[in-house]
Amino acid sequence: MRKNERKLIANNKKAYHDYFIEETYEAGIALAGTEVKSLRMGQCSIKEAYVGVKDGEMFIYHMHINPYEKGNIFNKDPLRTRKLLLHKSEIRKLANAAAADGYTIMPLSVYFSNGLAKVEIGLARGKKLYDKRDDIAKKDQKREAEREFKLRNLK
Protein backbone atom coordinates (compact mmCIF):
# COMPACT_ATOMS: atom_id res chain seq x y z
CA MET A 1 0.00 0.00 0.00
CA ARG A 2 1.22 3.47 -0.86
CA LYS A 3 1.29 6.27 1.67
CA ASN A 4 -2.17 7.72 2.44
CA GLU A 5 -3.93 5.13 0.29
CA ARG A 6 -7.56 4.59 1.26
CA LYS A 7 -9.57 1.43 0.73
CA LEU A 8 -13.24 2.38 1.10
CA ILE A 9 -15.43 -0.15 2.92
CA ALA A 10 -18.71 1.68 3.60
CA ASN A 11 -20.11 5.05 2.64
CA ASN A 12 -23.06 6.92 4.14
CA LYS A 13 -24.75 8.58 1.16
CA LYS A 14 -27.85 9.34 3.21
CA ALA A 15 -25.84 11.62 5.51
CA TYR A 16 -24.91 13.87 2.58
CA HIS A 17 -28.54 13.97 1.45
CA ASP A 18 -30.06 14.73 4.87
CA TYR A 19 -27.36 16.97 6.36
CA PHE A 20 -24.98 19.83 5.57
CA ILE A 21 -21.51 18.59 6.57
CA GLU A 22 -19.68 21.48 8.27
CA GLU A 23 -16.40 19.79 9.32
CA THR A 24 -14.91 16.31 8.95
CA TYR A 25 -12.58 14.36 11.24
CA GLU A 26 -10.72 11.07 10.89
CA ALA A 27 -11.02 8.71 13.86
CA GLY A 28 -9.68 5.26 14.60
CA ILE A 29 -12.03 2.50 15.75
CA ALA A 30 -11.39 0.08 18.64
CA LEU A 31 -12.19 -3.31 17.08
CA ALA A 32 -11.82 -7.00 17.90
CA GLY A 33 -9.74 -9.23 15.62
CA THR A 34 -12.64 -10.93 13.86
CA GLU A 35 -14.28 -7.54 13.23
CA VAL A 36 -11.18 -6.39 11.38
CA LYS A 37 -11.24 -9.52 9.21
CA SER A 38 -14.90 -8.94 8.45
CA LEU A 39 -14.18 -5.29 7.55
CA ARG A 40 -11.43 -6.39 5.18
CA MET A 41 -14.07 -8.47 3.39
CA GLY A 42 -16.27 -5.34 3.10
CA GLN A 43 -18.94 -6.53 5.54
CA CYS A 44 -19.99 -3.21 7.12
CA SER A 45 -22.99 -0.87 7.11
CA ILE A 46 -23.24 2.61 8.64
CA LYS A 47 -26.66 3.64 7.31
CA GLU A 48 -28.32 3.72 10.74
CA ALA A 49 -25.15 4.57 12.68
CA TYR A 50 -24.66 7.68 14.77
CA VAL A 51 -21.93 9.05 17.02
CA GLY A 52 -22.30 10.10 20.65
CA VAL A 53 -20.13 11.45 23.45
CA LYS A 54 -20.27 9.74 26.84
CA ASP A 55 -17.99 10.50 29.81
CA GLY A 56 -15.50 12.41 27.68
CA GLU A 57 -15.16 9.55 25.16
CA MET A 58 -16.69 9.20 21.71
CA PHE A 59 -18.61 6.08 20.63
CA ILE A 60 -20.27 4.92 17.44
CA TYR A 61 -23.67 3.26 17.88
CA HIS A 62 -25.54 0.88 15.51
CA MET A 63 -22.60 0.37 13.14
CA HIS A 64 -23.25 -3.10 11.73
CA ILE A 65 -20.24 -5.36 11.10
CA ASN A 66 -21.26 -8.84 9.96
CA PRO A 67 -19.81 -11.67 12.08
CA TYR A 68 -16.73 -13.26 10.51
CA GLU A 69 -17.83 -16.66 9.20
CA LYS A 70 -14.71 -18.49 10.44
CA GLY A 71 -14.63 -16.63 13.77
CA ASN A 72 -16.95 -18.99 15.76
CA ILE A 73 -16.67 -18.14 19.51
CA PHE A 74 -14.53 -15.05 18.95
CA ASN A 75 -17.25 -13.16 17.05
CA LYS A 76 -18.73 -10.11 18.77
CA ASP A 77 -22.25 -8.70 18.60
CA PRO A 78 -22.66 -7.10 15.13
CA LEU A 79 -24.33 -3.95 16.51
CA ARG A 80 -22.19 -3.44 19.60
CA THR A 81 -21.07 0.04 20.62
CA ARG A 82 -17.51 0.76 19.49
CA LYS A 83 -15.12 3.35 20.85
CA LEU A 84 -13.73 5.99 18.50
CA LEU A 85 -10.13 7.08 18.95
CA LEU A 86 -9.73 10.86 18.82
CA HIS A 87 -7.67 13.47 20.62
CA LYS A 88 -9.27 14.91 23.77
CA SER A 89 -9.37 18.41 22.25
CA GLU A 90 -11.23 17.10 19.16
CA ILE A 91 -13.74 15.25 21.35
CA ARG A 92 -14.33 18.38 23.44
CA LYS A 93 -14.76 20.55 20.33
CA LEU A 94 -17.23 18.11 18.73
CA ALA A 95 -19.18 17.63 21.96
CA ASN A 96 -19.61 21.39 22.40
CA ALA A 97 -20.67 21.82 18.77
CA ALA A 98 -23.12 18.90 18.97
CA ALA A 99 -24.68 20.43 22.07
CA ALA A 100 -25.59 23.46 19.94
CA ASP A 101 -29.10 23.39 18.50
CA GLY A 102 -29.49 21.58 15.18
CA TYR A 103 -26.08 19.90 15.06
CA THR A 104 -25.20 16.22 15.23
CA ILE A 105 -22.17 14.02 14.62
CA MET A 106 -22.55 11.58 11.73
CA PRO A 107 -20.29 8.77 10.45
CA LEU A 108 -19.61 9.47 6.77
CA SER A 109 -17.40 6.58 5.67
CA VAL A 110 -15.39 3.61 6.93
CA TYR A 111 -12.09 2.78 5.26
CA PHE A 112 -8.60 1.37 5.72
CA SER A 113 -5.77 3.89 5.74
CA ASN A 114 -2.25 2.42 5.82
CA GLY A 115 -3.68 -0.85 7.17
CA LEU A 116 -5.67 0.76 10.01
CA ALA A 117 -9.47 0.87 10.17
CA LYS A 118 -10.67 4.47 10.22
CA VAL A 119 -14.04 6.19 10.23
CA GLU A 120 -14.63 9.66 8.84
CA ILE A 121 -17.07 11.56 11.02
CA GLY A 122 -18.63 14.90 10.27
CA LEU A 123 -20.24 17.69 12.24
CA ALA A 124 -23.59 17.95 10.49
CA ARG A 125 -26.52 20.36 10.46
CA GLY A 126 -29.90 19.05 9.31
CA LYS A 127 -31.33 20.11 5.96
CA LYS A 128 -34.83 21.37 5.48
CA LEU A 129 -37.05 19.85 2.79
CA TYR A 130 -36.48 22.78 0.39
CA ASP A 131 -32.69 22.35 0.74
CA LYS A 132 -33.01 18.72 -0.30
CA ARG A 133 -35.12 19.73 -3.30
CA ASP A 134 -32.47 22.30 -4.33
CA ASP A 135 -29.75 19.64 -4.17
CA ILE A 136 -31.78 17.23 -6.30
CA ALA A 137 -32.49 19.98 -8.87
CA LYS A 138 -28.77 20.88 -9.07
CA LYS A 139 -27.81 17.23 -9.59
CA ASP A 140 -30.40 16.91 -12.37
CA GLN A 141 -29.11 20.07 -14.09
CA LYS A 142 -25.52 18.84 -13.87
CA ARG A 143 -26.46 15.41 -15.26
CA GLU A 144 -28.42 17.02 -18.12
CA ALA A 145 -25.50 19.36 -18.96
CA GLU A 146 -23.08 16.42 -19.03
CA ARG A 147 -25.42 14.49 -21.30
CA GLU A 148 -25.72 17.45 -23.74
CA PHE A 149 -21.94 17.95 -23.70
CA LYS A 150 -21.39 14.28 -24.50
CA LEU A 151 -23.90 14.38 -27.37
CA ARG A 152 -22.32 17.54 -28.85
CA ASN A 153 -18.84 15.98 -28.76
CA LEU A 154 -19.97 12.76 -30.45
CA LYS A 155 -21.13 14.58 -33.62
mmCIF file with all atom_site columns, C-alpha atoms in Angstrom:
data_model
loop_
_atom_site.group_PDB
_atom_site.id
_atom_site.type_symbol
_atom_site.label_atom_id
_atom_site.label_alt_id
_atom_site.label_comp_id
_atom_site.label_asym_id
_atom_site.label_entity_id
_atom_site.label_seq_id
_atom_site.pdbx_PDB_ins_code
_atom_site.Cartn_x
_atom_site.Cartn_y
_atom_site.Cartn_z
_atom_site.occupancy
_atom_site.B_iso_or_equiv
_atom_site.pdbx_formal_charge
_atom_site.auth_seq_id
_atom_site.auth_comp_id
_atom_site.auth_asym_id
_atom_site.auth_atom_id
_atom_site.pdbx_PDB_model_num
ATOM 1   C CA . MET A 1 1   ? 0.000   0.000   0.000   1.00 0.00 ? 1   MET A CA 1
ATOM 2   C CA . ARG A 1 2   ? 1.220   3.472   -0.861  1.00 0.00 ? 2   ARG A CA 1
ATOM 3   C CA . LYS A 1 3   ? 1.290   6.271   1.670   1.00 0.00 ? 3   LYS A CA 1
ATOM 4   C CA . ASN A 1 4   ? -2.171  7.720   2.443   1.00 0.00 ? 4   ASN A CA 1
ATOM 5   C CA . GLU A 1 5   ? -3.930  5.128   0.293   1.00 0.00 ? 5   GLU A CA 1
ATOM 6   C CA . ARG A 1 6   ? -7.564  4.594   1.262   1.00 0.00 ? 6   ARG A CA 1
ATOM 7   C CA . LYS A 1 7   ? -9.575  1.428   0.730   1.00 0.00 ? 7   LYS A CA 1
ATOM 8   C CA . LEU A 1 8   ? -13.240 2.376   1.104   1.00 0.00 ? 8   LEU A CA 1
ATOM 9   C CA . ILE A 1 9   ? -15.425 -0.147  2.922   1.00 0.00 ? 9   ILE A CA 1
ATOM 10  C CA . ALA A 1 10  ? -18.709 1.675   3.599   1.00 0.00 ? 10  ALA A CA 1
ATOM 11  C CA . ASN A 1 11  ? -20.106 5.050   2.639   1.00 0.00 ? 11  ASN A CA 1
ATOM 12  C CA . ASN A 1 12  ? -23.063 6.925   4.144   1.00 0.00 ? 12  ASN A CA 1
ATOM 13  C CA . LYS A 1 13  ? -24.750 8.584   1.164   1.00 0.00 ? 13  LYS A CA 1
ATOM 14  C CA . LYS A 1 14  ? -27.852 9.341   3.214   1.00 0.00 ? 14  LYS A CA 1
ATOM 15  C CA . ALA A 1 15  ? -25.842 11.619  5.514   1.00 0.00 ? 15  ALA A CA 1
ATOM 16  C CA . TYR A 1 16  ? -24.913 13.867  2.578   1.00 0.00 ? 16  TYR A CA 1
ATOM 17  C CA . HIS A 1 17  ? -28.545 13.975  1.452   1.00 0.00 ? 17  HIS A CA 1
ATOM 18  C CA . ASP A 1 18  ? -30.060 14.734  4.869   1.00 0.00 ? 18  ASP A CA 1
ATOM 19  C CA . TYR A 1 19  ? -27.358 16.973  6.365   1.00 0.00 ? 19  TYR A CA 1
ATOM 20  C CA . PHE A 1 20  ? -24.980 19.832  5.567   1.00 0.00 ? 20  PHE A CA 1
ATOM 21  C CA . ILE A 1 21  ? -21.512 18.593  6.569   1.00 0.00 ? 21  ILE A CA 1
ATOM 22  C CA . GLU A 1 22  ? -19.677 21.483  8.271   1.00 0.00 ? 22  GLU A CA 1
ATOM 23  C CA . GLU A 1 23  ? -16.395 19.792  9.318   1.00 0.00 ? 23  GLU A CA 1
ATOM 24  C CA . THR A 1 24  ? -14.912 16.311  8.953   1.00 0.00 ? 24  THR A CA 1
ATOM 25  C CA . TYR A 1 25  ? -12.577 14.359  11.235  1.00 0.00 ? 25  TYR A CA 1
ATOM 26  C CA . GLU A 1 26  ? -10.720 11.069  10.893  1.00 0.00 ? 26  GLU A CA 1
ATOM 27  C CA . ALA A 1 27  ? -11.023 8.714   13.864  1.00 0.00 ? 27  ALA A CA 1
ATOM 28  C CA . GLY A 1 28  ? -9.684  5.261   14.604  1.00 0.00 ? 28  GLY A CA 1
ATOM 29  C CA . ILE A 1 29  ? -12.029 2.499   15.749  1.00 0.00 ? 29  ILE A CA 1
ATOM 30  C CA . ALA A 1 30  ? -11.393 0.077   18.637  1.00 0.00 ? 30  ALA A CA 1
ATOM 31  C CA . LEU A 1 31  ? -12.189 -3.314  17.084  1.00 0.00 ? 31  LEU A CA 1
ATOM 32  C CA . ALA A 1 32  ? -11.818 -7.000  17.899  1.00 0.00 ? 32  ALA A CA 1
ATOM 33  C CA . GLY A 1 33  ? -9.744  -9.231  15.618  1.00 0.00 ? 33  GLY A CA 1
ATOM 34  C CA . THR A 1 34  ? -12.644 -10.929 13.861  1.00 0.00 ? 34  THR A CA 1
ATOM 35  C CA . GLU A 1 35  ? -14.279 -7.543  13.233  1.00 0.00 ? 35  GLU A CA 1
ATOM 36  C CA . VAL A 1 36  ? -11.177 -6.385  11.375  1.00 0.00 ? 36  VAL A CA 1
ATOM 37  C CA . LYS A 1 37  ? -11.239 -9.518  9.206   1.00 0.00 ? 37  LYS A CA 1
ATOM 38  C CA . SER A 1 38  ? -14.902 -8.943  8.452   1.00 0.00 ? 38  SER A CA 1
ATOM 39  C CA . LEU A 1 39  ? -14.184 -5.290  7.554   1.00 0.00 ? 39  LEU A CA 1
ATOM 40  C CA . ARG A 1 40  ? -11.429 -6.390  5.177   1.00 0.00 ? 40  ARG A CA 1
ATOM 41  C CA . MET A 1 41  ? -14.069 -8.465  3.390   1.00 0.00 ? 41  MET A CA 1
ATOM 42  C CA . GLY A 1 42  ? -16.269 -5.340  3.100   1.00 0.00 ? 42  GLY A CA 1
ATOM 43  C CA . GLN A 1 43  ? -18.942 -6.529  5.542   1.00 0.00 ? 43  GLN A CA 1
ATOM 44  C CA . CYS A 1 44  ? -19.990 -3.210  7.120   1.00 0.00 ? 44  CYS A CA 1
ATOM 45  C CA . SER A 1 45  ? -22.987 -0.872  7.114   1.00 0.00 ? 45  SER A CA 1
ATOM 46  C CA . ILE A 1 46  ? -23.235 2.613   8.645   1.00 0.00 ? 46  ILE A CA 1
ATOM 47  C CA . LYS A 1 47  ? -26.657 3.643   7.310   1.00 0.00 ? 47  LYS A CA 1
ATOM 48  C CA . GLU A 1 48  ? -28.316 3.724   10.741  1.00 0.00 ? 48  GLU A CA 1
ATOM 49  C CA . ALA A 1 49  ? -25.154 4.571   12.683  1.00 0.00 ? 49  ALA A CA 1
ATOM 50  C CA . TYR A 1 50  ? -24.658 7.678   14.768  1.00 0.00 ? 50  TYR A CA 1
ATOM 51  C CA . VAL A 1 51  ? -21.925 9.048   17.023  1.00 0.00 ? 51  VAL A CA 1
ATOM 52  C CA . GLY A 1 52  ? -22.302 10.101  20.650  1.00 0.00 ? 52  GLY A CA 1
ATOM 53  C CA . VAL A 1 53  ? -20.135 11.453  23.447  1.00 0.00 ? 53  VAL A CA 1
ATOM 54  C CA . LYS A 1 54  ? -20.265 9.739   26.843  1.00 0.00 ? 54  LYS A CA 1
ATOM 55  C CA . ASP A 1 55  ? -17.993 10.496  29.811  1.00 0.00 ? 55  ASP A CA 1
ATOM 56  C CA . GLY A 1 56  ? -15.503 12.415  27.675  1.00 0.00 ? 56  GLY A CA 1
ATOM 57  C CA . GLU A 1 57  ? -15.163 9.547   25.164  1.00 0.00 ? 57  GLU A CA 1
ATOM 58  C CA . MET A 1 58  ? -16.689 9.198   21.713  1.00 0.00 ? 58  MET A CA 1
ATOM 59  C CA . PHE A 1 59  ? -18.611 6.078   20.634  1.00 0.00 ? 59  PHE A CA 1
ATOM 60  C CA . ILE A 1 60  ? -20.265 4.920   17.440  1.00 0.00 ? 60  ILE A CA 1
ATOM 61  C CA . TYR A 1 61  ? -23.668 3.255   17.877  1.00 0.00 ? 61  TYR A CA 1
ATOM 62  C CA . HIS A 1 62  ? -25.539 0.880   15.509  1.00 0.00 ? 62  HIS A CA 1
ATOM 63  C CA . MET A 1 63  ? -22.601 0.374   13.138  1.00 0.00 ? 63  MET A CA 1
ATOM 64  C CA . HIS A 1 64  ? -23.250 -3.097  11.730  1.00 0.00 ? 64  HIS A CA 1
ATOM 65  C CA . ILE A 1 65  ? -20.244 -5.361  11.104  1.00 0.00 ? 65  ILE A CA 1
ATOM 66  C CA . ASN A 1 66  ? -21.262 -8.842  9.965   1.00 0.00 ? 66  ASN A CA 1
ATOM 67  C CA . PRO A 1 67  ? -19.812 -11.666 12.079  1.00 0.00 ? 67  PRO A CA 1
ATOM 68  C CA . TYR A 1 68  ? -16.733 -13.262 10.515  1.00 0.00 ? 68  TYR A CA 1
ATOM 69  C CA . GLU A 1 69  ? -17.829 -16.664 9.198   1.00 0.00 ? 69  GLU A CA 1
ATOM 70  C CA . LYS A 1 70  ? -14.714 -18.485 10.444  1.00 0.00 ? 70  LYS A CA 1
ATOM 71  C CA . GLY A 1 71  ? -14.631 -16.634 13.773  1.00 0.00 ? 71  GLY A CA 1
ATOM 72  C CA . ASN A 1 72  ? -16.950 -18.987 15.759  1.00 0.00 ? 72  ASN A CA 1
ATOM 73  C CA . ILE A 1 73  ? -16.672 -18.138 19.511  1.00 0.00 ? 73  ILE A CA 1
ATOM 74  C CA . PHE A 1 74  ? -14.528 -15.047 18.947  1.00 0.00 ? 74  PHE A CA 1
ATOM 75  C CA . ASN A 1 75  ? -17.247 -13.162 17.052  1.00 0.00 ? 75  ASN A CA 1
ATOM 76  C CA . LYS A 1 76  ? -18.726 -10.115 18.774  1.00 0.00 ? 76  LYS A CA 1
ATOM 77  C CA . ASP A 1 77  ? -22.250 -8.700  18.603  1.00 0.00 ? 77  ASP A CA 1
ATOM 78  C CA . PRO A 1 78  ? -22.662 -7.101  15.130  1.00 0.00 ? 78  PRO A CA 1
ATOM 79  C CA . LEU A 1 79  ? -24.328 -3.948  16.508  1.00 0.00 ? 79  LEU A CA 1
ATOM 80  C CA . ARG A 1 80  ? -22.194 -3.438  19.603  1.00 0.00 ? 80  ARG A CA 1
ATOM 81  C CA . THR A 1 81  ? -21.070 0.043   20.618  1.00 0.00 ? 81  THR A CA 1
ATOM 82  C CA . ARG A 1 82  ? -17.511 0.759   19.493  1.00 0.00 ? 82  ARG A CA 1
ATOM 83  C CA . LYS A 1 83  ? -15.120 3.354   20.854  1.00 0.00 ? 83  LYS A CA 1
ATOM 84  C CA . LEU A 1 84  ? -13.725 5.992   18.505  1.00 0.00 ? 84  LEU A CA 1
ATOM 85  C CA . LEU A 1 85  ? -10.125 7.081   18.953  1.00 0.00 ? 85  LEU A CA 1
ATOM 86  C CA . LEU A 1 86  ? -9.729  10.861  18.818  1.00 0.00 ? 86  LEU A CA 1
ATOM 87  C CA . HIS A 1 87  ? -7.669  13.468  20.623  1.00 0.00 ? 87  HIS A CA 1
ATOM 88  C CA . LYS A 1 88  ? -9.268  14.912  23.769  1.00 0.00 ? 88  LYS A CA 1
ATOM 89  C CA . SER A 1 89  ? -9.374  18.406  22.246  1.00 0.00 ? 89  SER A CA 1
ATOM 90  C CA . GLU A 1 90  ? -11.229 17.096  19.164  1.00 0.00 ? 90  GLU A CA 1
ATOM 91  C CA . ILE A 1 91  ? -13.742 15.249  21.345  1.00 0.00 ? 91  ILE A CA 1
ATOM 92  C CA . ARG A 1 92  ? -14.329 18.383  23.435  1.00 0.00 ? 92  ARG A CA 1
ATOM 93  C CA . LYS A 1 93  ? -14.761 20.545  20.334  1.00 0.00 ? 93  LYS A CA 1
ATOM 94  C CA . LEU A 1 94  ? -17.226 18.109  18.725  1.00 0.00 ? 94  LEU A CA 1
ATOM 95  C CA . ALA A 1 95  ? -19.177 17.631  21.963  1.00 0.00 ? 95  ALA A CA 1
ATOM 96  C CA . ASN A 1 96  ? -19.606 21.389  22.402  1.00 0.00 ? 96  ASN A CA 1
ATOM 97  C CA . ALA A 1 97  ? -20.670 21.820  18.775  1.00 0.00 ? 97  ALA A CA 1
ATOM 98  C CA . ALA A 1 98  ? -23.121 18.904  18.968  1.00 0.00 ? 98  ALA A CA 1
ATOM 99  C CA . ALA A 1 99  ? -24.684 20.431  22.068  1.00 0.00 ? 99  ALA A CA 1
ATOM 100 C CA . ALA A 1 100 ? -25.594 23.456  19.936  1.00 0.00 ? 100 ALA A CA 1
ATOM 101 C CA . ASP A 1 101 ? -29.097 23.390  18.498  1.00 0.00 ? 101 ASP A CA 1
ATOM 102 C CA . GLY A 1 102 ? -29.492 21.576  15.183  1.00 0.00 ? 102 GLY A CA 1
ATOM 103 C CA . TYR A 1 103 ? -26.077 19.898  15.061  1.00 0.00 ? 103 TYR A CA 1
ATOM 104 C CA . THR A 1 104 ? -25.197 16.218  15.229  1.00 0.00 ? 104 THR A CA 1
ATOM 105 C CA . ILE A 1 105 ? -22.168 14.019  14.617  1.00 0.00 ? 105 ILE A CA 1
ATOM 106 C CA . MET A 1 106 ? -22.551 11.575  11.726  1.00 0.00 ? 106 MET A CA 1
ATOM 107 C CA . PRO A 1 107 ? -20.293 8.774   10.447  1.00 0.00 ? 107 PRO A CA 1
ATOM 108 C CA . LEU A 1 108 ? -19.612 9.465   6.770   1.00 0.00 ? 108 LEU A CA 1
ATOM 109 C CA . SER A 1 109 ? -17.398 6.582   5.672   1.00 0.00 ? 109 SER A CA 1
ATOM 110 C CA . VAL A 1 110 ? -15.392 3.607   6.926   1.00 0.00 ? 110 VAL A CA 1
ATOM 111 C CA . TYR A 1 111 ? -12.087 2.784   5.256   1.00 0.00 ? 111 TYR A CA 1
ATOM 112 C CA . PHE A 1 112 ? -8.604  1.373   5.722   1.00 0.00 ? 112 PHE A CA 1
ATOM 113 C CA . SER A 1 113 ? -5.765  3.889   5.737   1.00 0.00 ? 113 SER A CA 1
ATOM 114 C CA . ASN A 1 114 ? -2.253  2.417   5.820   1.00 0.00 ? 114 ASN A CA 1
ATOM 115 C CA . GLY A 1 115 ? -3.682  -0.854  7.169   1.00 0.00 ? 115 GLY A CA 1
ATOM 116 C CA . LEU A 1 116 ? -5.665  0.756   10.009  1.00 0.00 ? 116 LEU A CA 1
ATOM 117 C CA . ALA A 1 117 ? -9.467  0.873   10.171  1.00 0.00 ? 117 ALA A CA 1
ATOM 118 C CA . LYS A 1 118 ? -10.674 4.470   10.219  1.00 0.00 ? 118 LYS A CA 1
ATOM 119 C CA . VAL A 1 119 ? -14.036 6.189   10.227  1.00 0.00 ? 119 VAL A CA 1
ATOM 120 C CA . GLU A 1 120 ? -14.626 9.664   8.838   1.00 0.00 ? 120 GLU A CA 1
ATOM 121 C CA . ILE A 1 121 ? -17.074 11.563  11.016  1.00 0.00 ? 121 ILE A CA 1
ATOM 122 C CA . GLY A 1 122 ? -18.633 14.904  10.273  1.00 0.00 ? 122 GLY A CA 1
ATOM 123 C CA . LEU A 1 123 ? -20.237 17.691  12.238  1.00 0.00 ? 123 LEU A CA 1
ATOM 124 C CA . ALA A 1 124 ? -23.594 17.952  10.494  1.00 0.00 ? 124 ALA A CA 1
ATOM 125 C CA . ARG A 1 125 ? -26.517 20.358  10.456  1.00 0.00 ? 125 ARG A CA 1
ATOM 126 C CA . GLY A 1 126 ? -29.901 19.051  9.312   1.00 0.00 ? 126 GLY A CA 1
ATOM 127 C CA . LYS A 1 127 ? -31.329 20.108  5.962   1.00 0.00 ? 127 LYS A CA 1
ATOM 128 C CA . LYS A 1 128 ? -34.831 21.367  5.483   1.00 0.00 ? 128 LYS A CA 1
ATOM 129 C CA . LEU A 1 129 ? -37.048 19.853  2.787   1.00 0.00 ? 129 LEU A CA 1
ATOM 130 C CA . TYR A 1 130 ? -36.480 22.783  0.393   1.00 0.00 ? 130 TYR A CA 1
ATOM 131 C CA . ASP A 1 131 ? -32.690 22.350  0.743   1.00 0.00 ? 131 ASP A CA 1
ATOM 132 C CA . LYS A 1 132 ? -33.006 18.720  -0.300  1.00 0.00 ? 132 LYS A CA 1
ATOM 133 C CA . ARG A 1 133 ? -35.117 19.729  -3.304  1.00 0.00 ? 133 ARG A CA 1
ATOM 134 C CA . ASP A 1 134 ? -32.474 22.299  -4.331  1.00 0.00 ? 134 ASP A CA 1
ATOM 135 C CA . ASP A 1 135 ? -29.746 19.640  -4.174  1.00 0.00 ? 135 ASP A CA 1
ATOM 136 C CA . ILE A 1 136 ? -31.783 17.234  -6.305  1.00 0.00 ? 136 ILE A CA 1
ATOM 137 C CA . ALA A 1 137 ? -32.492 19.985  -8.870  1.00 0.00 ? 137 ALA A CA 1
ATOM 138 C CA . LYS A 1 138 ? -28.772 20.884  -9.067  1.00 0.00 ? 138 LYS A CA 1
ATOM 139 C CA . LYS A 1 139 ? -27.810 17.230  -9.588  1.00 0.00 ? 139 LYS A CA 1
ATOM 140 C CA . ASP A 1 140 ? -30.405 16.906  -12.367 1.00 0.00 ? 140 ASP A CA 1
ATOM 141 C CA . GLN A 1 141 ? -29.110 20.067  -14.086 1.00 0.00 ? 141 GLN A CA 1
ATOM 142 C CA . LYS A 1 142 ? -25.522 18.838  -13.869 1.00 0.00 ? 142 LYS A CA 1
ATOM 143 C CA . ARG A 1 143 ? -26.462 15.414  -15.257 1.00 0.00 ? 143 ARG A CA 1
ATOM 144 C CA . GLU A 1 144 ? -28.415 17.024  -18.124 1.00 0.00 ? 144 GLU A CA 1
ATOM 145 C CA . ALA A 1 145 ? -25.504 19.363  -18.957 1.00 0.00 ? 145 ALA A CA 1
ATOM 146 C CA . GLU A 1 146 ? -23.076 16.425  -19.033 1.00 0.00 ? 146 GLU A CA 1
ATOM 147 C CA . ARG A 1 147 ? -25.423 14.487  -21.305 1.00 0.00 ? 147 ARG A CA 1
ATOM 148 C CA . GLU A 1 148 ? -25.719 17.454  -23.736 1.00 0.00 ? 148 GLU A CA 1
ATOM 149 C CA . PHE A 1 149 ? -21.939 17.954  -23.702 1.00 0.00 ? 149 PHE A CA 1
ATOM 150 C CA . LYS A 1 150 ? -21.391 14.281  -24.495 1.00 0.00 ? 150 LYS A CA 1
ATOM 151 C CA . LEU A 1 151 ? -23.900 14.381  -27.368 1.00 0.00 ? 151 LEU A CA 1
ATOM 152 C CA . ARG A 1 152 ? -22.317 17.536  -28.851 1.00 0.00 ? 152 ARG A CA 1
ATOM 153 C CA . ASN A 1 153 ? -18.840 15.980  -28.762 1.00 0.00 ? 153 ASN A CA 1
ATOM 154 C CA . LEU A 1 154 ? -19.973 12.760  -30.453 1.00 0.00 ? 154 LEU A CA 1
ATOM 155 C CA . LYS A 1 155 ? -21.128 14.579  -33.620 1.00 0.00 ? 155 LYS A CA 1
#
